[in-house]
């Protein structure tokens, strides 16, 4: 992050800690006005900025210069959905059936073959799955044609609630081999960071998945949620209050969001007219910024430069964020991404262990 070129005001104070202390310190406000963020006695050595025994490394974490750059050549960042657990494969069909029952749709009960057929024909688009199904068996007789879209949104909302409850029930297992993969990383001294800050499900639901790892493993890893991102140096510098306080910046931000929403609307209309299913990139600039912030915070907490971290991702947004900041990324496919393309990933795997993803394989990919 080329912070010496930045020119926006940031928080009144910036808190940081050294490797030898968990205490938080305040950085004086006078040093937080770019481009004069750093005191005049900062010196640049090998691309790092030093002053009073502290340095700011490329992952924006503050450390003590009495200890050199972290010896680790690798840090592991893991997403949860699709990586630790294939939630869609294990619980999506059940969640749809629960939603149907709750809404009194007794005629709708998807068996595994029916569900798989709908997924295949819709390319995983859940709204399209509902259209295909009810076009086949008939829509509820009491439902006016003009309210079909509202009806589908209601079904999908109830399905999301049912899926969250299923995840929270702790009956769904982790992906085969992922626990051994994390054990292998810890045994080799590779920092392991699990990201929950930009997950589709709520952080509470996602943390219930992480808890399946058990207390021993959880004591060895770092979980990066929304609060951890906000407390990170990058989060305070870029996402803190005051950064986007300028009216022009706010208007530009809203304009970008509006353009993104309009592009998505037009793409969906064209796809509907041509009777095509398209994979629309719904990663807004704001959403991508949140992914980037989480990845940088993960590197910061691991105390390893961004380019020495590897993200194991199961999402398009994660791959896009990693590519944006130059972080190597490996995709582990899940049922929801079986047909997706990931041109920004360094490798695509089907699972963990054996011929799939291992720490030794990850090192090879990182160095390639």
Short mmCIF file of C-alpha atoms in Angstrom, two decimals:
data_model
loop_
_atom_site.label_atom_id
_atom_site.label_comp_id
_atom_site.label_asym_id
_atom_site.label_seq_id
_atom_site.Cartn_x
_atom_site.Cartn_y
_atom_site.Cartn_z
CA UNK A 1 0.00 0.00 0.00
CA UNK A 2 1.66 3.22 -1.14
CA UNK A 3 0.63 5.25 1.87
CA UNK A 4 3.27 7.88 1.27
CA UNK A 5 1.20 9.01 -1.72
CA UNK A 6 -2.13 9.15 0.11
CA UNK A 7 -3.75 12.52 0.68
CA UNK A 8 -6.82 12.02 2.83
CA UNK A 9 -7.36 12.77 6.54
CA UNK A 10 -7.80 9.80 8.85
CA UNK A 11 -8.76 9.08 12.42
CA UNK A 12 -7.64 11.34 15.25
CA UNK A 13 -5.35 8.60 16.52
CA UNK A 14 -4.00 5.34 15.21
CA UNK A 15 -3.49 2.52 17.66
CA UNK A 16 -0.75 -0.03 17.21
CA UNK A 17 1.14 -2.65 19.18
CA UNK A 18 4.60 -4.14 19.11
CA UNK A 19 5.37 -7.85 18.85
CA UNK A 20 6.47 -7.89 22.48
CA UNK A 21 3.42 -6.16 23.85
CA UNK A 22 -0.33 -6.43 23.48
CA UNK A 23 -0.82 -2.85 24.65
CA UNK A 24 -2.32 -0.36 22.26
CA UNK A 25 -0.62 2.97 21.64
CA UNK A 26 -1.90 6.21 20.18
CA UNK A 27 -0.24 7.72 17.15
CA UNK A 28 -0.41 11.54 17.46
CA UNK A 29 -2.94 13.26 15.24
CA UNK A 30 -0.27 15.51 13.72
CA UNK A 31 1.27 12.46 12.08
CA UNK A 32 -2.01 11.32 10.56
CA UNK A 33 -2.37 14.02 7.93
CA UNK A 34 -1.13 12.74 4.58
CA UNK A 35 1.30 13.09 2.91
CA UNK A 36 3.09 14.01 6.16
CA UNK A 37 1.75 10.91 7.92
CA UNK A 38 5.17 9.80 9.11
CA UNK A 39 7.47 11.86 11.36
CA UNK A 40 10.48 13.45 9.69
CA UNK A 41 12.84 11.01 11.38
CA UNK A 42 11.31 8.05 9.53
CA UNK A 43 13.93 6.28 7.44
CA UNK A 44 13.38 3.88 4.56
CA UNK A 45 15.34 0.62 4.69
CA UNK A 46 14.60 -2.15 2.21
CA UNK A 47 11.18 -0.73 1.50
CA UNK A 48 10.22 -0.38 5.21
CA UNK A 49 9.78 2.80 7.21
CA UNK A 50 11.53 3.03 10.58
CA UNK A 51 11.34 5.37 13.55
CA UNK A 52 11.91 4.99 17.29
CA UNK A 53 12.36 1.21 17.05
CA UNK A 54 9.21 0.62 15.02
CA UNK A 55 8.62 -0.27 11.40
CA UNK A 56 5.58 -0.41 9.17
CA UNK A 57 5.79 -3.45 6.89
CA UNK A 58 4.01 -4.08 3.61
CA UNK A 59 1.04 -5.65 5.37
CA UNK A 60 0.52 -2.45 7.39
CA UNK A 61 1.28 -4.02 10.75
CA UNK A 62 3.52 -2.32 13.29
CA UNK A 63 6.37 -4.32 14.75
CA UNK A 64 9.47 -3.88 16.85
CA UNK A 65 12.75 -3.50 14.95
CA UNK A 66 14.61 -5.40 17.64
CA UNK A 67 13.11 -8.38 15.88
CA UNK A 68 13.71 -8.60 12.17
CA UNK A 69 11.17 -9.15 9.44
CA UNK A 70 9.03 -12.23 10.23
CA UNK A 71 10.88 -15.42 9.36
CA UNK A 72 7.76 -17.08 8.04
CA UNK A 73 7.72 -17.37 4.26
CA UNK A 74 4.04 -18.32 4.27
CA UNK A 75 0.81 -17.45 6.04
CA UNK A 76 -2.49 -19.19 5.37
CA UNK A 77 -5.77 -17.28 5.05
CA UNK A 78 -8.94 -19.37 4.85
CA UNK A 79 -12.49 -18.48 3.95
CA UNK A 80 -15.28 -20.41 5.70
CA UNK A 81 -18.18 -20.89 3.29
CA UNK A 82 -17.22 -23.40 0.64
CA UNK A 83 -13.79 -23.97 2.19
CA UNK A 84 -14.23 -25.18 5.77
CA UNK A 85 -17.71 -26.43 4.96
CA UNK A 86 -19.65 -26.95 1.73
CA UNK A 87 -22.81 -25.47 3.19
CA UNK A 88 -24.76 -25.44 -0.06
CA UNK A 89 -24.14 -29.12 -0.80
CA UNK A 90 -24.98 -30.25 2.72
CA UNK A 91 -27.87 -28.01 3.65
CA UNK A 92 -29.28 -26.07 0.71
CA UNK A 93 -31.86 -28.66 -0.40
CA UNK A 94 -33.00 -29.24 3.16
CA UNK A 95 -33.34 -25.49 3.69
CA UNK A 96 -35.50 -25.11 0.58
CA UNK A 97 -37.81 -27.89 1.74
CA UNK A 98 -38.06 -26.30 5.20
CA UNK A 99 -39.01 -22.99 3.59
CA UNK A 100 -41.65 -24.70 1.42
CA UNK A 101 -43.22 -26.35 4.48
CA UNK A 102 -43.21 -23.09 6.44
CA UNK A 103 -45.02 -21.33 3.58
CA UNK A 104 -47.58 -24.14 3.26
CA UNK A 105 -46.33 -25.30 -0.17
CA UNK A 106 -47.04 -29.00 0.34
CA UNK A 107 -46.62 -29.72 -3.36
CA UNK A 108 -42.98 -28.61 -3.22
CA UNK A 109 -40.55 -31.12 -1.75
CA UNK A 110 -37.26 -31.45 -3.61
CA UNK A 111 -35.66 -34.88 -3.68
CA UNK A 112 -31.92 -35.07 -4.37
CA UNK A 113 -32.39 -35.90 -8.09
CA UNK A 114 -34.88 -33.03 -8.54
CA UNK A 115 -32.58 -30.60 -6.72
CA UNK A 116 -29.53 -31.63 -8.76
CA UNK A 117 -31.48 -31.29 -12.01
CA UNK A 118 -32.60 -27.77 -11.06
CA UNK A 119 -29.08 -26.75 -10.07
CA UNK A 120 -27.71 -28.03 -13.36
CA UNK A 121 -30.32 -26.33 -15.54
CA UNK A 122 -30.17 -23.03 -13.64
CA UNK A 123 -26.37 -22.97 -13.25
CA UNK A 124 -26.97 -22.57 -9.52
CA UNK A 125 -29.14 -19.44 -9.81
CA UNK A 126 -31.63 -20.03 -6.98
CA UNK A 127 -34.28 -17.67 -8.31
CA UNK A 128 -34.08 -19.42 -11.67
CA UNK A 129 -34.41 -22.77 -9.86
CA UNK A 130 -37.75 -21.64 -8.42
CA UNK A 131 -38.97 -20.41 -11.82
CA UNK A 132 -38.07 -23.70 -13.49
CA UNK A 133 -39.72 -25.77 -10.76
CA UNK A 134 -42.99 -23.87 -10.52
CA UNK A 135 -43.25 -23.56 -14.29
CA UNK A 136 -43.06 -27.34 -14.31
CA UNK A 137 -45.59 -28.18 -11.57
CA UNK A 138 -47.67 -24.99 -11.62
CA UNK A 139 -47.57 -21.87 -9.50
CA UNK A 140 -49.81 -21.53 -6.40
CA UNK A 141 -53.33 -20.88 -7.71
CA UNK A 142 -53.88 -17.98 -5.31
CA UNK A 143 -50.76 -16.18 -6.54
CA UNK A 144 -51.32 -13.32 -9.04
CA UNK A 145 -48.81 -13.24 -11.89
CA UNK A 146 -47.70 -9.75 -10.83
CA UNK A 147 -46.59 -11.09 -7.44
CA UNK A 148 -44.36 -13.93 -8.61
CA UNK A 149 -41.17 -11.96 -7.95
CA UNK A 150 -42.28 -11.08 -4.42
CA UNK A 151 -43.21 -14.71 -3.83
CA UNK A 152 -39.77 -15.93 -4.90
CA UNK A 153 -38.04 -13.38 -2.67
CA UNK A 154 -40.13 -14.63 0.25
CA UNK A 155 -39.17 -18.24 -0.45
CA UNK A 156 -35.47 -17.33 -0.70
CA UNK A 157 -35.63 -15.33 2.53
CA UNK A 158 -37.19 -18.24 4.41
CA UNK A 159 -34.66 -20.60 2.83
CA UNK A 160 -31.78 -18.38 4.04
CA UNK A 161 -33.22 -18.39 7.57
CA UNK A 162 -33.62 -22.18 7.50
CA UNK A 163 -30.06 -22.63 6.23
CA UNK A 164 -28.67 -20.39 8.97
CA UNK A 165 -30.55 -22.40 11.59
CA UNK A 166 -29.23 -25.63 10.10
CA UNK A 167 -25.67 -24.35 10.28
CA UNK A 168 -26.18 -23.20 13.87
CA UNK A 169 -27.53 -26.64 14.81
CA UNK A 170 -23.99 -28.00 14.35
CA UNK A 171 -25.21 -31.14 12.60
CA UNK A 172 -23.33 -30.43 9.34
CA UNK A 173 -19.75 -31.76 9.09
CA UNK A 174 -16.62 -29.92 7.93
CA UNK A 175 -15.09 -30.73 4.57
CA UNK A 176 -13.03 -33.94 4.56
CA UNK A 177 -9.34 -33.30 5.15
CA UNK A 178 -9.62 -29.64 6.18
CA UNK A 179 -8.83 -30.34 9.85
CA UNK A 180 -5.71 -32.28 8.92
CA UNK A 181 -4.74 -29.46 6.55
CA UNK A 182 -4.92 -26.92 9.40
CA UNK A 183 -3.02 -29.29 11.72
CA UNK A 184 -0.27 -29.61 9.12
CA UNK A 185 0.01 -25.84 8.84
CA UNK A 186 0.24 -25.37 12.60
CA UNK A 187 2.84 -28.13 12.94
CA UNK A 188 5.01 -26.38 10.35
CA UNK A 189 4.66 -23.03 12.09
CA UNK A 190 2.52 -21.49 9.35
CA UNK A 191 0.20 -18.80 10.77
CA UNK A 192 -3.46 -19.70 10.10
CA UNK A 193 -6.05 -16.93 9.76
CA UNK A 194 -9.75 -17.62 9.17
CA UNK A 195 -11.77 -14.83 7.55
CA UNK A 196 -15.38 -14.15 8.52
CA UNK A 197 -15.59 -10.43 7.73
CA UNK A 198 -17.05 -10.72 4.22
CA UNK A 199 -18.99 -13.98 4.43
CA UNK A 200 -22.50 -14.19 2.95
CA UNK A 201 -23.95 -15.62 6.15
CA UNK A 202 -23.90 -13.73 9.41
CA UNK A 203 -20.68 -13.88 11.41
CA UNK A 204 -22.49 -15.68 14.23
CA UNK A 205 -23.47 -18.51 11.88
CA UNK A 206 -20.00 -18.70 10.35
CA UNK A 207 -18.29 -18.81 13.74
CA UNK A 208 -20.43 -21.80 14.64
CA UNK A 209 -18.78 -23.58 11.70
CA UNK A 210 -15.32 -22.62 12.95
CA UNK A 211 -16.16 -23.96 16.41
CA UNK A 212 -16.38 -27.44 14.87
CA UNK A 213 -12.57 -27.35 14.71
CA UNK A 214 -12.49 -27.74 18.49
CA UNK A 215 -10.84 -25.69 21.21
CA UNK A 216 -7.31 -26.98 20.57
CA UNK A 217 -7.27 -25.85 16.95
CA UNK A 218 -9.11 -22.61 17.66
CA UNK A 219 -6.41 -21.67 20.18
CA UNK A 220 -3.83 -21.85 17.38
CA UNK A 221 -5.64 -19.77 14.77
CA UNK A 222 -6.75 -16.17 14.41
CA UNK A 223 -10.31 -15.28 13.37
CA UNK A 224 -10.70 -12.02 11.46
CA UNK A 225 -14.21 -10.62 11.62
CA UNK A 226 -15.59 -7.14 11.08
CA UNK A 227 -14.34 -5.82 14.42
CA UNK A 228 -10.82 -7.14 13.85
CA UNK A 229 -10.75 -5.43 10.44
CA UNK A 230 -11.85 -2.14 11.99
CA UNK A 231 -9.10 -2.38 14.63
CA UNK A 232 -6.38 -3.19 12.11
CA UNK A 233 -4.03 -0.44 10.96
CA UNK A 234 -5.35 -0.71 7.40
CA UNK A 235 -8.94 -0.63 8.61
CA UNK A 236 -8.37 2.52 10.65
CA UNK A 237 -6.47 4.24 7.87
CA UNK A 238 -8.80 3.38 5.00
CA UNK A 239 -12.18 2.47 6.47
CA UNK A 240 -12.19 4.79 9.49
CA UNK A 241 -14.39 7.82 9.99
CA UNK A 242 -13.14 10.86 8.20
CA UNK A 243 -11.66 9.03 5.25
CA UNK A 244 -14.80 9.44 3.18
CA UNK A 245 -16.13 12.50 4.99
CA UNK A 246 -15.61 14.71 1.97
CA UNK A 247 -18.94 15.33 0.20
CA UNK A 248 -17.39 14.78 -3.22
CA UNK A 249 -16.07 11.38 -2.18
CA UNK A 250 -19.45 10.38 -0.77
CA UNK A 251 -21.24 11.42 -3.98
CA UNK A 252 -18.72 9.55 -6.12
CA UNK A 253 -19.17 6.45 -3.97
CA UNK A 254 -22.95 6.56 -4.32
CA UNK A 255 -22.63 7.10 -8.07
CA UNK A 256 -20.45 4.02 -8.43
CA UNK A 257 -22.95 1.94 -6.47
CA UNK A 258 -25.82 3.16 -8.68
CA UNK A 259 -23.92 2.37 -11.88
CA UNK A 260 -23.05 -1.11 -10.59
CA UNK A 261 -26.69 -1.81 -9.69
CA UNK A 262 -27.89 -0.60 -13.09
CA UNK A 263 -25.33 -2.75 -14.93
CA UNK A 264 -26.53 -5.80 -13.01
CA UNK A 265 -30.20 -5.00 -13.76
CA UNK A 266 -29.55 -4.63 -17.50
CA UNK A 267 -27.51 -7.83 -17.63
CA UNK A 268 -30.31 -9.78 -15.96
CA UNK A 269 -32.91 -8.36 -18.36
CA UNK A 270 -30.81 -9.26 -21.40
CA UNK A 271 -30.24 -12.76 -20.04
CA UNK A 272 -33.98 -13.17 -19.46
CA UNK A 273 -34.87 -11.99 -22.98
CA UNK A 274 -32.33 -14.33 -24.59
CA UNK A 275 -33.28 -17.14 -22.21
CA UNK A 276 -29.67 -17.43 -21.09
CA UNK A 277 -28.10 -17.94 -17.71
CA UNK A 278 -25.16 -15.64 -17.12
CA UNK A 279 -22.74 -15.40 -14.25
CA UNK A 280 -23.01 -11.74 -13.31
CA UNK A 281 -20.22 -10.26 -11.24
CA UNK A 282 -22.08 -8.77 -8.30
CA UNK A 283 -18.95 -7.67 -6.47
CA UNK A 284 -19.56 -3.96 -6.01
CA UNK A 285 -16.70 -1.56 -5.44
CA UNK A 286 -17.77 -1.28 -1.81
CA UNK A 287 -17.97 -5.06 -1.42
CA UNK A 288 -14.55 -5.49 -2.98
CA UNK A 289 -13.15 -2.85 -0.63
CA UNK A 290 -14.43 -4.89 2.33
CA UNK A 291 -12.77 -8.03 0.97
CA UNK A 292 -9.48 -6.19 0.44
CA UNK A 293 -9.64 -4.76 3.96
CA UNK A 294 -10.20 -8.24 5.44
CA UNK A 295 -7.29 -9.71 3.44
CA UNK A 296 -4.93 -6.92 4.48
CA UNK A 297 -6.05 -7.25 8.09
CA UNK A 298 -5.43 -11.00 7.89
CA UNK A 299 -1.88 -10.40 6.65
CA UNK A 300 -1.38 -7.82 9.38
CA UNK A 301 -2.50 -10.11 12.19
CA UNK A 302 -0.39 -12.95 10.75
CA UNK A 303 2.54 -10.48 10.68
CA UNK A 304 3.49 -11.65 7.19
CA UNK A 305 3.68 -9.48 4.04
CA UNK A 306 0.68 -9.69 1.72
CA UNK A 307 2.62 -11.36 -1.10
CA UNK A 308 3.77 -14.13 1.30
CA UNK A 309 0.20 -14.96 2.31
CA UNK A 310 -1.96 -17.40 0.36
CA UNK A 311 -5.75 -17.14 0.40
CA UNK A 312 -7.66 -20.41 0.16
CA UNK A 313 -10.94 -19.21 -1.26
CA UNK A 314 -14.32 -20.56 -2.28
CA UNK A 315 -15.77 -17.32 -3.64
CA UNK A 316 -15.44 -15.07 -6.66
CA UNK A 317 -15.21 -12.01 -4.40
CA UNK A 318 -12.30 -13.50 -2.44
CA UNK A 319 -10.36 -14.24 -5.62
CA UNK A 320 -11.05 -10.73 -6.94
CA UNK A 321 -9.85 -9.14 -3.69
CA UNK A 322 -6.69 -11.23 -3.58
CA UNK A 323 -5.90 -10.39 -7.19
CA UNK A 324 -6.42 -6.70 -6.48
CA UNK A 325 -3.68 -6.61 -3.80
CA UNK A 326 -1.30 -9.18 -5.27
CA UNK A 327 -2.02 -11.95 -2.77
CA UNK A 328 -1.69 -15.46 -4.25
CA UNK A 329 -4.99 -17.35 -4.18
CA UNK A 330 -5.96 -21.01 -4.43
CA UNK A 331 -9.59 -21.98 -5.00
CA UNK A 332 -11.16 -25.05 -3.43
CA UNK A 333 -14.27 -25.83 -5.42
CA UNK A 334 -17.61 -26.39 -3.72
CA UNK A 335 -21.04 -27.34 -5.03
CA UNK A 336 -21.89 -23.67 -5.60
CA UNK A 337 -18.70 -22.98 -7.61
CA UNK A 338 -18.36 -26.26 -9.49
CA UNK A 339 -18.89 -24.55 -12.86
CA UNK A 340 -17.42 -21.15 -12.06
CA UNK A 341 -14.27 -19.81 -13.69
CA UNK A 342 -11.47 -18.33 -11.56
CA UNK A 343 -8.91 -16.80 -13.92
CA UNK A 344 -7.29 -14.87 -11.05
CA UNK A 345 -6.48 -18.00 -9.01
CA UNK A 346 -3.04 -19.63 -9.10
CA UNK A 347 -4.60 -23.09 -8.75
CA UNK A 348 -8.01 -24.75 -8.44
CA UNK A 349 -8.45 -27.81 -6.24
CA UNK A 350 -11.36 -30.13 -5.48
CA UNK A 351 -10.59 -30.66 -1.79
CA UNK A 352 -7.93 -31.21 0.85
CA UNK A 353 -5.30 -33.91 1.32
CA UNK A 354 -4.00 -36.63 -0.95
CA UNK A 355 -3.79 -35.44 -4.55
CA UNK A 356 -5.56 -32.21 -3.63
CA UNK A 357 -4.46 -29.32 -1.40
CA UNK A 358 -1.74 -29.89 1.21
CA UNK A 359 0.72 -27.48 2.80
CA UNK A 360 3.57 -28.83 0.69
CA UNK A 361 1.45 -28.37 -2.44
CA UNK A 362 0.56 -24.88 -1.26
CA UNK A 363 4.25 -23.98 -0.93
CA UNK A 364 4.88 -25.20 -4.47
CA UNK A 365 2.00 -23.12 -5.77
CA UNK A 366 3.21 -20.05 -3.86
CA UNK A 367 6.71 -20.33 -5.30
CA UNK A 368 5.57 -21.01 -8.85
#
